[in-house]
Coordinates of C-alpha atoms in Angstrom, one line a residue:
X8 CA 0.0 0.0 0.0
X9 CA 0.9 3.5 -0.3
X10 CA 0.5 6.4 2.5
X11 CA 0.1 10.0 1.0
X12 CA 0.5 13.3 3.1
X13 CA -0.9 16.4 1.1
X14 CA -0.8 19.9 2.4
X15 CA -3.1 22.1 0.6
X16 CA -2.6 25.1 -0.3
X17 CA -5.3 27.1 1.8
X18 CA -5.6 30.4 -1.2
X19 CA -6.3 28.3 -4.2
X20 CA -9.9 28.3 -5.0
X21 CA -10.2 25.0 -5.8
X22 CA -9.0 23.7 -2.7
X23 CA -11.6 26.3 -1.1
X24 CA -14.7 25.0 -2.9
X25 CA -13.8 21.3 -2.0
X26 CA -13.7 21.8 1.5
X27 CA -17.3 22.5 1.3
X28 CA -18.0 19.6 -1.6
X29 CA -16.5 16.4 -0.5
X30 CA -17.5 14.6 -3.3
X31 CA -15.3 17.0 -5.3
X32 CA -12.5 16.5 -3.4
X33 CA -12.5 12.5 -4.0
X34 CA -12.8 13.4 -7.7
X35 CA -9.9 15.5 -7.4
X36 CA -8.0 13.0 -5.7
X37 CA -8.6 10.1 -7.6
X38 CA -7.7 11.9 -10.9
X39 CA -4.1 11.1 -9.5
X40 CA -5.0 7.4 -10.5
X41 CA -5.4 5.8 -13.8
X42 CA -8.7 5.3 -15.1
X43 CA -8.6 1.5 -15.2
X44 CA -7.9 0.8 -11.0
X45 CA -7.7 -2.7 -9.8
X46 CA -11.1 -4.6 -8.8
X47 CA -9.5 -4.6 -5.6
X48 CA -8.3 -0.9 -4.9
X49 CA -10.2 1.4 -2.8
X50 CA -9.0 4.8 -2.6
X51 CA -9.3 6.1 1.6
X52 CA -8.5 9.1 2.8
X53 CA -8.9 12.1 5.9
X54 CA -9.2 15.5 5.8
X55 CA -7.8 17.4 8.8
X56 CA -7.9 20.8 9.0
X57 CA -5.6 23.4 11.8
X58 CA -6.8 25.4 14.5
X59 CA -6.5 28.4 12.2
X60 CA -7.4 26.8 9.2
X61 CA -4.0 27.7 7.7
X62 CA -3.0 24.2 7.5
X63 CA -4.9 21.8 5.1
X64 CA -4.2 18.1 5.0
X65 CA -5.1 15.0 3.6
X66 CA -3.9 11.8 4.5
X67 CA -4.4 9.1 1.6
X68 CA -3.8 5.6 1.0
X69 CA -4.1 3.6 -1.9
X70 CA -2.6 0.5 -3.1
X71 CA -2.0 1.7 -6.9
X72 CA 0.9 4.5 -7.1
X73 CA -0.3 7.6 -7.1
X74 CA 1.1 10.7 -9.7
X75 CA 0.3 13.6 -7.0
X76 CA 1.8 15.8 -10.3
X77 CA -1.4 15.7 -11.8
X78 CA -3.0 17.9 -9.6
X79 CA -0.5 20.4 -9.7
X80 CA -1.1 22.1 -13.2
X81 CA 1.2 25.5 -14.0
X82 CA -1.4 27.2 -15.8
X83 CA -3.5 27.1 -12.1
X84 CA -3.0 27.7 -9.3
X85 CA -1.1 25.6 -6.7
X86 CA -3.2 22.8 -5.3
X87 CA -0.3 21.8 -3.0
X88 CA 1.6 23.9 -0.2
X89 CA 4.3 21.9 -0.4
X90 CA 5.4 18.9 -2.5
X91 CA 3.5 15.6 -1.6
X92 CA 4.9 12.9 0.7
X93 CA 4.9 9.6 -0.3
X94 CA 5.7 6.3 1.4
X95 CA 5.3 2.2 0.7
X96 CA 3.3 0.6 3.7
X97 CA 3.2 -3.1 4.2
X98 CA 1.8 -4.0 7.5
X99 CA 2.6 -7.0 9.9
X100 CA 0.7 -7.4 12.7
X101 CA 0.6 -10.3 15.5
X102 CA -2.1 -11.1 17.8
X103 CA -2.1 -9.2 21.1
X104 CA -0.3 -6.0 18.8
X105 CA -1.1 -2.7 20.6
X106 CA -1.5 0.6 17.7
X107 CA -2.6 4.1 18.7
X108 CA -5.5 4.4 16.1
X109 CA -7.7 7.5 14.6
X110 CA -10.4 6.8 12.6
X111 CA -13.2 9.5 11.1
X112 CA -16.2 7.6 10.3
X113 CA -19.8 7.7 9.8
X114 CA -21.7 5.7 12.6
X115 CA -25.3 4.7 11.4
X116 CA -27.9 1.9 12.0
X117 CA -30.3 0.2 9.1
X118 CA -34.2 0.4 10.0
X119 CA -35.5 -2.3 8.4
X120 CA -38.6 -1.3 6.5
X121 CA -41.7 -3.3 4.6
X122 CA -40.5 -6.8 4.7
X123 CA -36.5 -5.7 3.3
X124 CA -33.6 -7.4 4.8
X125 CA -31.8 -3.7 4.8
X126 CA -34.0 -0.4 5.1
X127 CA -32.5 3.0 4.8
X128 CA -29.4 3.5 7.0
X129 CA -29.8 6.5 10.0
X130 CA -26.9 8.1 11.8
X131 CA -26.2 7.6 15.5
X132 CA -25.8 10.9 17.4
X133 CA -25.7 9.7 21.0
X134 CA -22.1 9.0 21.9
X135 CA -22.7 5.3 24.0
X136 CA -24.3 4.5 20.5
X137 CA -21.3 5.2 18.3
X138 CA -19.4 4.0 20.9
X139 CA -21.2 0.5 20.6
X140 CA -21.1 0.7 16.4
X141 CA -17.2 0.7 16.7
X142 CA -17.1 -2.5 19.1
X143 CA -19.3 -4.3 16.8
X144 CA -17.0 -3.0 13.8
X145 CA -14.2 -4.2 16.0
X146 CA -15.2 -7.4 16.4
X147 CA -16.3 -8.1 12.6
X148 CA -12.6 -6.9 11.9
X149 CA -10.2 -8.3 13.8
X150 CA -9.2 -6.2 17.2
X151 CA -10.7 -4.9 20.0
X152 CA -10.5 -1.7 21.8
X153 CA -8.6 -1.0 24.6
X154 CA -8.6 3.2 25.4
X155 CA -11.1 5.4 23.8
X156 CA -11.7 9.0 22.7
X157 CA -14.9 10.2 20.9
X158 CA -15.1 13.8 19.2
X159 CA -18.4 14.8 17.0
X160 CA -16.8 16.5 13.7
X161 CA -20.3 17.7 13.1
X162 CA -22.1 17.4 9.2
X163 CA -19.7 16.6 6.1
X164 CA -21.4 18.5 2.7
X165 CA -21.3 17.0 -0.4
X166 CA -23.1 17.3 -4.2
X167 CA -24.3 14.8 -6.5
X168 CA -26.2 15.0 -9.9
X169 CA -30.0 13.1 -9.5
X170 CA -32.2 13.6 -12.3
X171 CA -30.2 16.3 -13.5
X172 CA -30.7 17.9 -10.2
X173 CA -28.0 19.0 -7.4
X174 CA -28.5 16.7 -4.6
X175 CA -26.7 17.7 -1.5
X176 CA -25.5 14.5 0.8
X177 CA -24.8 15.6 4.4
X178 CA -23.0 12.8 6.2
X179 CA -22.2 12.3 10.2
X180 CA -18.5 12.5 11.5
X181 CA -17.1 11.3 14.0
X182 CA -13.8 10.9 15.3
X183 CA -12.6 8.2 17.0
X184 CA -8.9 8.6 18.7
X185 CA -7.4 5.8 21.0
X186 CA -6.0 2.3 21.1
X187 CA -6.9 -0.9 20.0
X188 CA -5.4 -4.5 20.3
X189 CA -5.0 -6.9 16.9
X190 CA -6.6 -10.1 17.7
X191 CA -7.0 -11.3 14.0
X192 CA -4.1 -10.4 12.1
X193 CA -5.4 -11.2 8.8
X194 CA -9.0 -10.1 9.2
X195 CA -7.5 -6.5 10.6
X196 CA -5.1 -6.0 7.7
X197 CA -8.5 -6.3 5.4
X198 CA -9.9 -3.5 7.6
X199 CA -6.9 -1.1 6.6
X200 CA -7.0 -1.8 3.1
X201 CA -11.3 -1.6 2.8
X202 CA -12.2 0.8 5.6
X203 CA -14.3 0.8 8.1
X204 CA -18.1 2.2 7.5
X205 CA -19.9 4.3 4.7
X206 CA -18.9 7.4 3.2
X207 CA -15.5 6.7 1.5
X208 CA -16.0 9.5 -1.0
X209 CA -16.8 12.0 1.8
X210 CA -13.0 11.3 3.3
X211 CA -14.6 8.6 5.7
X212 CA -13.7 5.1 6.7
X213 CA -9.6 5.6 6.5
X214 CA -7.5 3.6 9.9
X215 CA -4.4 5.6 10.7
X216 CA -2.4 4.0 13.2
X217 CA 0.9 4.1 14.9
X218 CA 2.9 1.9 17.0
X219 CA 1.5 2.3 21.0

């Protein structure tokens, strides 16, 4: 896999109308990726903005190579602050494995509805209740949790064409900061590679973590 740090450059106006269109920003980012991606490859990444706002970054993993250059064009303006950072990741865990983790995600529940298996899903606002999604996630995907922190991020905005119609998509964040334990090495490299919850496009779903 591949690990991407971007810093943004906070004056361009693309980068501005992005923060507030998610679904944008993806496109953006996956036009450093050929059009033909492996069946397999999921693009994740984070947005994290500064205190001030002055500092813009998104964290990105991928497992094709990305050509960050793309972005950059000289007839615009800079996209990037400074040139992109990028690494090869190839994780090894063992059982028992303690990581410092952050994970933005979008914590919902399906209500089932006339007779279907799955109903439309609803976000979970009540912290004990997000708190609970992630333990189940946990235990679908190989670890457990050991030391929690849980921050709302409030409503992510993003735009899609319905009907020839500008839909906005509002999304649920919340950030989850903390440690967790590896108890199926296997099953919890999966996690890294395919994410954990909905939202992908809206910079959702990505598992940073860090040796405890």
């Amino acid at each position: 896999m591949y690990l991407s740090q971007l810093i943004l450059n906070p004056r361009c106006r693309q980068v501005q109308q992005e923060l507030s269109n998610r679904y944008e920003l993806h496109r953006t980012l996956m036009s450093a990726f050929p059009a033909q991606l492996p069946e397999n490859e999921r693009l994740l990444y984070r947005l994290e903005i500064g205190d001030s706002g002055s500092r813009i970054t998104v964290l990105a993993q991928s497992r094709t190579a990305p050509d960050w250059a793309a972005l950059d064009r000289p007839q615009r303006e800079p996209y990037f602050a400074v040139p992109p950072q990028v690494k090869s990741f190839e994780p090894v865990f063992t059982p028992g494995r303690l990581l410092i983790f952050r994970l933005l995600a979008n914590p919902t529940v399906a209500k089932h509805c006339d007779g279907k298996k799955r109903g439309q899903r609803t976000a979970i606002y009540d912290e004990a209740g997000q708190i609970a999604w992630l333990e189940r996630k946990a235990g679908r995907h190989g670890f457990t949790i050991a030391d929690l922190r849980v921050t709302s991020q409030g409503m992510l905005r993003g735009y899609q064409s319905q009907e020839g119609k500008r839909a906005l998509i509002q999304l649920l964040a919340v950030q989850f900061d903390g440690l967790l334990r590896v108890e199926d090495p296997v099953l919890f490299s999966k996690s890294l590679c395919s994410g954990l919850g909905s939202g992908k496009g809206f910079g959702l779903g990505l598992i940073s973590v860090a040796p405890a």
